[in-house]
């Protein structure tokens, strides 16, 4: 949610900032802006409504000189998306400019205080309050920018990642964070700032992840200084990031989403690498082995997550309960954090998050930690906040996911959850050895089977054209396929703006069946598994009401093909691993319908990939 970039060094700042904003555009894209201290020491701020390309067009004829600057791409919280509300925000005298990701919760109180002193506000944002407050403190106490930022942040309640420029000090940027991510990149005599490492990796692989309430003082040619709000120096570890630039490009695909759907077989292989042995007979997650006693002693697991990750968590519940016989609860992190949950030191809480930055999931982790629970993180973004707060965890290793609608992260999460459940089951001896071996072997075959599913792409693209008329869709599944139905519906909603609901197939007759008519497409997951016959009856019920049924079946199914309008045949696999295959055609269906409707698939309206505000 909101992307921030900064640069100070010997290069021209503007091209670096614009390129960085484009890499971070997945975090928000309703308006963008840049502030530069020009070669003739002016503090120039340029802002535009819309995407970064609009900002570029706006700034094309302006003075974009300067070797120091900050830039921002916005996902609106306070104030509609427009150039006035876009960041950077000037202070009253236009001496300072500030960018911000997060929410200043007590902005109204601070604004009243400043207005009473005669300050006039140009925008409706919470952010402008902060920059005005910093200038007010600086002017009344006659202190330097760093001290003013420290004092201002002591008054702030909320979340922030900020960067501030002072026209009178063109040699430094002050940046700080609390509950919103901020990374400092260290080059040769130059520094970079960004919400994640993707804008930085092109220039340096040396980064420092700031911790909460830490302030970075970066000066051209100087050393990185990190202090806290009370001005005590903080030690900081310089980490090396290994990101391949190719992972950040579309690589010939029309959209990141399609690229990421097609990457899934390789991603799942990467996810399993070093965890499943060469012979494909054993699976080990090192984090599970390192904390075996604690995990085996748990009375209960609670998985906290949001969005797509919450759907993966529902599959994780099935896997862990059936393999390990440990009760598992799945909670929306946003609900969990505010409902005084019964949680104690006998519980293991799994925080599931692609970005590792989701504010609600992070808050749920802090709450569970404070009650003594053991926290296991499952994340994709290396070095993000959740893996740094949890007791242990496993990365899903599927590479950066840029398309806002999550695809490969979902299948990666399900794969890690399957490996976690298998490792635990073996150690707990809750699973028959033969069954364990069969599942591990089948997991190893999934990437090849996924490739087979991807061969259906052209067929699904053609099929999608028929459904662009639809205003509603229903997705049905049972058991392991129910969360897949939810995820299929979410994908369609997110990128095509068609209303879609996922239901457990048997629940349909308790309400949603009232919606079924000849106009209603119903997608049913009916692969060969324990509940096949039951789902078959559900399909009959829809057909009896003229619904249009698209069914995912196991290859060779001759029964459903006689009643369904369309069958999509998938390779056979074990029921517990079915979601890794059935999800893929639903991702493709959503993608192609959205493309047919001319939607912006990678950056759908109102959404953001990393939700760092609650
Ligand atoms: C946002 C994204 C979703 C994602 C959810 C949770 O809503 O648009 O794709 O599933 O956040 O994100 P996380 O990074 O915690 O998995």
Coordinates of N, CA and C in Angstrom, one line a residue, residues 249-389:
X249 N 10.6 -8.5 -14.7 CA 10.1 -8.1 -16.0 C 9.0 -9.1 -16.5
X250 N 8.3 -8.7 -17.5 CA 7.2 -9.5 -18.0 C 7.8 -10.7 -18.9
X251 N 9.0 -10.6 -19.4 CA 9.6 -11.7 -20.1 C 8.8 -12.2 -21.3
X252 N 8.2 -11.2 -22.1 CA 7.5 -11.6 -23.3 C 6.0 -11.9 -23.1
X253 N 5.6 -12.0 -21.8 CA 4.1 -12.2 -21.6 C 3.4 -10.9 -21.6
X254 N 2.1 -10.9 -22.0 CA 1.4 -9.6 -22.1 C 1.2 -9.0 -20.7
X255 N 1.1 -9.9 -19.7 CA 0.8 -9.4 -18.3 C 1.7 -10.2 -17.3
X256 N 2.0 -9.6 -16.2 CA 2.7 -10.3 -15.1 C 1.8 -11.5 -14.6
X257 N 0.5 -11.3 -14.6 CA -0.3 -12.3 -14.0 C -0.2 -13.6 -14.9
X258 N -0.2 -13.5 -16.2 CA -0.1 -14.7 -17.1 C 1.3 -15.3 -16.9
X259 N 2.3 -14.4 -16.8 CA 3.7 -14.9 -16.6 C 3.7 -15.8 -15.3
X260 N 3.1 -15.2 -14.3 CA 3.2 -15.8 -13.0 C 2.4 -17.1 -12.9
X261 N 1.3 -17.2 -13.7 CA 0.5 -18.4 -13.7 C 1.4 -19.5 -14.4
X262 N 2.1 -19.1 -15.5 CA 2.9 -20.1 -16.2 C 4.2 -20.4 -15.5
X263 N 4.6 -19.6 -14.6 CA 5.8 -19.9 -13.8 C 5.6 -21.0 -12.8
X264 N 4.3 -21.3 -12.5 CA 4.0 -22.1 -11.3 C 4.7 -23.5 -11.3
X265 N 4.8 -24.2 -12.4 CA 5.6 -25.5 -12.3 C 7.0 -25.3 -11.7
X266 N 7.7 -24.3 -12.3 CA 9.1 -24.0 -11.8 C 9.1 -23.5 -10.4
X267 N 8.1 -22.7 -10.1 CA 8.0 -22.1 -8.7 C 7.8 -23.3 -7.7
X268 N 7.0 -24.2 -8.0 CA 6.7 -25.3 -7.1 C 8.0 -26.1 -6.9
X269 N 8.7 -26.3 -8.0 CA 10.0 -27.0 -7.9 C 10.9 -26.3 -7.0
X270 N 11.0 -24.9 -7.2 CA 11.9 -24.1 -6.4 C 11.5 -24.2 -4.9
X271 N 10.2 -24.3 -4.7 CA 9.7 -24.3 -3.3 C 10.0 -25.6 -2.6
X272 N 10.1 -26.7 -3.4 CA 10.4 -28.0 -2.9 C 11.9 -28.4 -2.8
X273 N 12.7 -27.6 -3.6 CA 14.1 -27.8 -3.7 C 14.8 -27.9 -2.3
X274 N 15.5 -29.0 -2.1 CA 16.2 -29.1 -0.8 C 15.4 -29.5 0.3
X275 N 14.1 -29.6 0.1 CA 13.1 -30.0 1.1 C 12.7 -31.4 0.9
X276 N 12.5 -31.7 -0.4 CA 12.2 -33.1 -0.7 C 13.5 -33.7 -1.2
X277 N 13.8 -34.9 -0.7 CA 15.1 -35.5 -1.0 C 15.2 -35.9 -2.5
X278 N 16.4 -36.2 -3.0 CA 16.6 -36.6 -4.4 C 15.7 -37.7 -4.9
X279 N 15.6 -38.7 -4.0 CA 14.8 -39.9 -4.4 C 13.3 -39.6 -4.3
X280 N 12.9 -38.5 -3.8 CA 11.5 -38.1 -3.7 C 10.8 -39.0 -2.7
X281 N 11.5 -39.4 -1.6 CA 10.8 -40.3 -0.7 C 10.7 -39.6 0.7
X282 N 11.2 -38.4 0.9 CA 11.2 -37.8 2.2 C 11.1 -36.3 2.1
X283 N 10.4 -35.7 3.0 CA 10.3 -34.3 3.0 C 10.6 -33.7 4.4
X284 N 11.4 -32.6 4.4 CA 11.8 -32.0 5.6 C 11.8 -30.5 5.5
X285 N 11.1 -29.9 6.4 CA 11.2 -28.4 6.5 C 12.1 -28.2 7.7
X286 N 13.2 -27.5 7.5 CA 14.2 -27.4 8.6 C 13.6 -26.7 9.8
X287 N 12.7 -25.7 9.5 CA 12.1 -24.9 10.6 C 11.3 -25.9 11.5
X288 N 10.7 -26.9 10.9 CA 9.9 -27.8 11.7 C 10.9 -28.7 12.6
X289 N 11.9 -29.1 12.0 CA 12.9 -30.0 12.7 C 13.6 -29.2 13.8
X290 N 13.9 -27.9 13.6 CA 14.6 -27.1 14.6 C 13.7 -26.8 15.8
X291 N 12.4 -26.9 15.6 CA 11.4 -26.5 16.7 C 10.4 -27.7 16.9
X292 N 11.0 -28.9 16.6 CA 10.1 -30.0 16.7 C 9.3 -30.2 18.0
X293 N 10.0 -30.1 19.1 CA 9.4 -30.3 20.3 C 8.2 -29.3 20.6
X294 N 8.5 -28.1 20.3 CA 7.5 -27.1 20.5 C 6.2 -27.3 19.6
X295 N 6.5 -27.7 18.4 CA 5.4 -27.9 17.4 C 4.6 -29.2 17.7
X296 N 5.4 -30.2 18.1 CA 4.7 -31.5 18.4 C 3.8 -31.4 19.7
X297 N 4.3 -30.5 20.6 CA 3.6 -30.4 21.9 C 2.3 -29.5 21.7
X298 N 2.1 -28.8 20.6 CA 1.0 -27.9 20.5 C -0.3 -28.6 20.6
X299 N -1.2 -27.9 21.3 CA -2.6 -28.5 21.5 C -3.4 -28.1 20.3
X300 N -3.0 -27.0 19.6 CA -3.8 -26.5 18.5 C -3.0 -25.6 17.6
X301 N -3.3 -25.6 16.4 CA -2.7 -24.6 15.5 C -3.8 -23.6 15.1
X302 N -3.3 -22.3 15.0 CA -4.2 -21.3 14.5 C -3.5 -20.6 13.3
X303 N -4.2 -20.6 12.1 CA -3.6 -19.9 11.0 C -4.2 -18.6 10.8
X304 N -3.4 -17.5 10.8 CA -4.0 -16.2 10.5 C -3.5 -15.7 9.2
X305 N -4.4 -15.1 8.4 CA -4.1 -14.7 7.1 C -5.2 -13.7 6.5
X306 N -5.0 -13.2 5.4 CA -6.0 -12.3 4.7 C -6.0 -12.7 3.2
X307 N -7.2 -12.4 2.6 CA -7.3 -12.6 1.1 C -7.0 -14.0 0.6
X308 N -6.2 -14.0 -0.4 CA -5.9 -15.3 -1.0 C -5.1 -16.2 0.0
X309 N -4.3 -15.6 0.8 CA -3.6 -16.4 1.8 C -4.5 -17.1 2.8
X310 N -5.7 -16.4 3.0 CA -6.7 -17.0 3.9 C -7.2 -18.3 3.2
X311 N -7.4 -18.2 1.9 CA -7.9 -19.4 1.2 C -6.9 -20.6 1.3
X312 N -5.6 -20.2 1.1 CA -4.5 -21.2 1.2 C -4.6 -21.8 2.7
X313 N -4.8 -21.0 3.6 CA -4.9 -21.4 5.0 C -6.0 -22.5 5.2
X314 N -7.1 -22.3 4.5 CA -8.2 -23.3 4.7 C -7.7 -24.7 4.2
X315 N -6.9 -24.6 3.1 CA -6.4 -25.9 2.6 C -5.4 -26.5 3.6
X316 N -4.6 -25.6 4.2 CA -3.6 -26.0 5.2 C -4.3 -26.7 6.4
X317 N -5.5 -26.2 6.8 CA -6.3 -26.8 7.9 C -6.6 -28.2 7.6
X318 N -7.1 -28.4 6.3 CA -7.4 -29.8 5.9 C -6.2 -30.7 6.0
X319 N -5.1 -30.2 5.5 CA -3.9 -31.0 5.4 C -3.4 -31.3 6.8
X320 N -3.3 -30.3 7.7 CA -2.7 -30.6 9.0 C -3.6 -31.4 9.8
X321 N -4.9 -31.2 9.8 CA -5.8 -32.0 10.6 C -5.8 -33.4 10.1
X322 N -5.8 -33.6 8.8 CA -5.9 -35.0 8.4 C -4.6 -35.7 8.5
X323 N -3.5 -35.1 8.3 CA -2.2 -35.8 8.3 C -1.7 -35.9 9.8
X324 N -1.9 -34.9 10.6 CA -1.3 -34.8 11.9 C -2.3 -35.0 13.1
X325 N -3.5 -34.9 12.8 CA -4.6 -35.0 13.9 C -4.4 -33.9 14.9
X326 N -4.0 -32.8 14.5 CA -4.0 -31.6 15.4 C -5.1 -30.7 15.0
X327 N -5.9 -30.2 15.9 CA -7.0 -29.3 15.5 C -6.4 -27.9 15.0
X328 N -7.0 -27.5 13.9 CA -6.5 -26.2 13.3 C -7.6 -25.2 13.1
X329 N -7.4 -24.0 13.5 CA -8.4 -23.0 13.3 C -7.9 -22.0 12.3
X330 N -8.7 -21.5 11.4 CA -8.3 -20.5 10.4 C -9.0 -19.2 10.7
X331 N -8.2 -18.1 10.8 CA -8.9 -16.8 11.2 C -8.5 -15.8 10.2
X332 N -9.4 -14.9 10.0 CA -9.0 -13.6 9.3 C -8.2 -12.8 10.3
X333 N -7.0 -12.5 9.9 CA -6.1 -11.7 10.8 C -6.8 -10.5 11.3
X334 N -7.6 -9.8 10.5 CA -8.2 -8.6 10.8 C -9.2 -8.8 11.9
X335 N -9.9 -9.9 12.0 CA -10.8 -10.2 13.1 C -10.1 -10.7 14.3
X336 N -9.2 -11.6 14.1 CA -8.4 -12.2 15.2 C -7.8 -11.1 16.1
X337 N -7.2 -10.0 15.5 CA -6.5 -9.0 16.3 C -7.4 -8.2 17.2
X338 N -8.7 -8.2 16.9 CA -9.6 -7.3 17.7 C -10.6 -8.0 18.5
X339 N -10.5 -9.4 18.6 CA -11.6 -10.0 19.3 C -11.1 -10.8 20.6
X340 N -10.0 -10.3 21.1 CA -9.5 -10.9 22.4 C -9.5 -12.5 22.3
X341 N -8.8 -13.0 21.3 CA -8.9 -14.5 21.1 C -8.3 -15.3 22.3
X342 N -8.8 -16.5 22.5 CA -8.3 -17.4 23.5 C -7.1 -18.0 22.9
X343 N -5.9 -17.6 23.4 CA -4.7 -18.1 22.8 C -3.6 -18.1 23.8
X344 N -2.8 -19.1 23.9 CA -1.8 -19.2 25.0 C -0.6 -19.9 24.5
X345 N 0.3 -20.3 25.5 CA 1.6 -20.9 25.2 C 1.4 -22.3 24.6
X346 N 0.2 -22.9 24.7 CA 0.1 -24.2 24.1 C -0.3 -24.2 22.6
X347 N -0.4 -22.9 22.1 CA -0.8 -22.8 20.7 C 0.3 -22.5 19.8
X348 N 0.2 -22.9 18.6 CA 1.1 -22.5 17.5 C 0.3 -21.7 16.5
X349 N 0.8 -20.5 16.3 CA 0.1 -19.6 15.3 C 0.9 -19.5 14.0
X350 N 0.3 -19.9 12.9 CA 1.0 -19.8 11.6 C 0.5 -18.5 11.0
X351 N 1.5 -17.6 10.6 CA 1.1 -16.4 9.9 C 1.4 -16.6 8.5
X352 N 0.4 -16.6 7.6 CA 0.5 -16.9 6.2 C 0.4 -15.6 5.4
X353 N 1.4 -15.2 4.7 CA 1.4 -13.9 4.0 C 2.4 -13.9 2.9
X354 N 1.9 -13.6 1.7 CA 2.8 -13.5 0.5 C 3.8 -12.4 0.8
X355 N 3.3 -11.2 1.0 CA 4.2 -10.0 1.2 C 4.9 -10.0 2.4
X356 N 4.4 -10.6 3.5 CA 5.0 -10.5 4.8 C 4.9 -9.2 5.4
X357 N 4.0 -8.3 4.8 CA 3.8 -7.0 5.3 C 2.4 -6.6 5.7
X358 N 1.4 -7.5 5.4 CA 0.0 -7.2 5.7 C -0.2 -6.7 7.1
X359 N -0.7 -5.5 7.2 CA -0.8 -4.9 8.6 C -1.6 -5.7 9.5
X360 N -2.7 -6.3 9.1 CA -3.5 -7.1 10.0 C -2.8 -8.4 10.4
X361 N -2.2 -9.0 9.5 CA -1.5 -10.3 9.9 C -0.3 -10.0 10.8
X362 N 0.4 -8.9 10.6 CA 1.5 -8.5 11.4 C 0.9 -8.2 12.9
X363 N -0.2 -7.5 12.9 CA -0.8 -7.2 14.3 C -1.2 -8.5 15.0
X364 N -1.8 -9.4 14.2 CA -2.2 -10.7 14.8 C -1.0 -11.4 15.3
X365 N 0.1 -11.4 14.6 CA 1.3 -12.0 15.1 C 1.7 -11.4 16.4
X366 N 1.8 -10.1 16.5 CA 2.2 -9.4 17.7 C 1.3 -9.8 18.9
X367 N 0.0 -9.9 18.6 CA -1.0 -10.2 19.7 C -0.7 -11.6 20.2
X368 N -0.6 -12.6 19.2 CA -0.4 -14.0 19.6 C 0.9 -14.2 20.4
X369 N 1.9 -13.4 19.9 CA 3.2 -13.5 20.6 C 3.1 -13.0 22.0
X370 N 2.4 -11.9 22.2 CA 2.2 -11.3 23.6 C 1.5 -12.3 24.5
X371 N 0.7 -13.2 23.9 CA 0.0 -14.2 24.8 C 0.8 -15.5 24.9
X372 N 2.0 -15.5 24.4 CA 2.9 -16.7 24.6 C 2.9 -17.7 23.6
X373 N 2.1 -17.5 22.5 CA 2.0 -18.6 21.4 C 3.3 -18.6 20.7
X374 N 3.6 -19.7 20.1 CA 4.8 -19.9 19.2 C 4.4 -19.5 17.8
X375 N 5.2 -18.7 17.2 CA 4.7 -18.1 15.9 C 5.6 -18.7 14.7
X376 N 4.9 -19.2 13.7 CA 5.6 -19.8 12.6 C 5.1 -19.0 11.3
X377 N 6.1 -18.4 10.6 CA 5.7 -17.5 9.5 C 5.9 -18.3 8.2
X378 N 4.9 -18.1 7.3 CA 5.1 -18.7 5.9 C 4.9 -17.5 5.0
X379 N 6.0 -17.1 4.4 CA 6.0 -15.8 3.6 C 6.8 -16.0 2.3
X380 N 6.6 -15.1 1.4 CA 7.3 -15.1 0.1 C 8.4 -14.1 0.1
X381 N 8.1 -12.8 0.5 CA 9.0 -11.7 0.4 C 10.1 -11.9 1.4
X382 N 11.3 -12.1 0.9 CA 12.5 -12.3 1.8 C 12.8 -11.1 2.6
X383 N 13.0 -11.2 3.9 CA 13.4 -10.1 4.7 C 12.3 -9.1 5.1
X384 N 11.0 -9.5 4.7 CA 9.9 -8.7 5.1 C 9.6 -8.7 6.6
X385 N 8.6 -7.9 7.0 CA 8.4 -7.8 8.4 C 7.9 -9.0 9.2
X386 N 7.0 -9.8 8.6 CA 6.5 -11.0 9.3 C 7.7 -12.0 9.6
X387 N 8.5 -12.4 8.6 CA 9.5 -13.3 8.9 C 10.5 -12.8 9.9
X388 N 10.6 -11.4 10.0 CA 11.5 -10.9 11.0 C 10.9 -10.8 12.4
X389 N 9.6 -11.1 12.5 CA 9.0 -11.0 13.9 C 8.7 -12.3 14.4

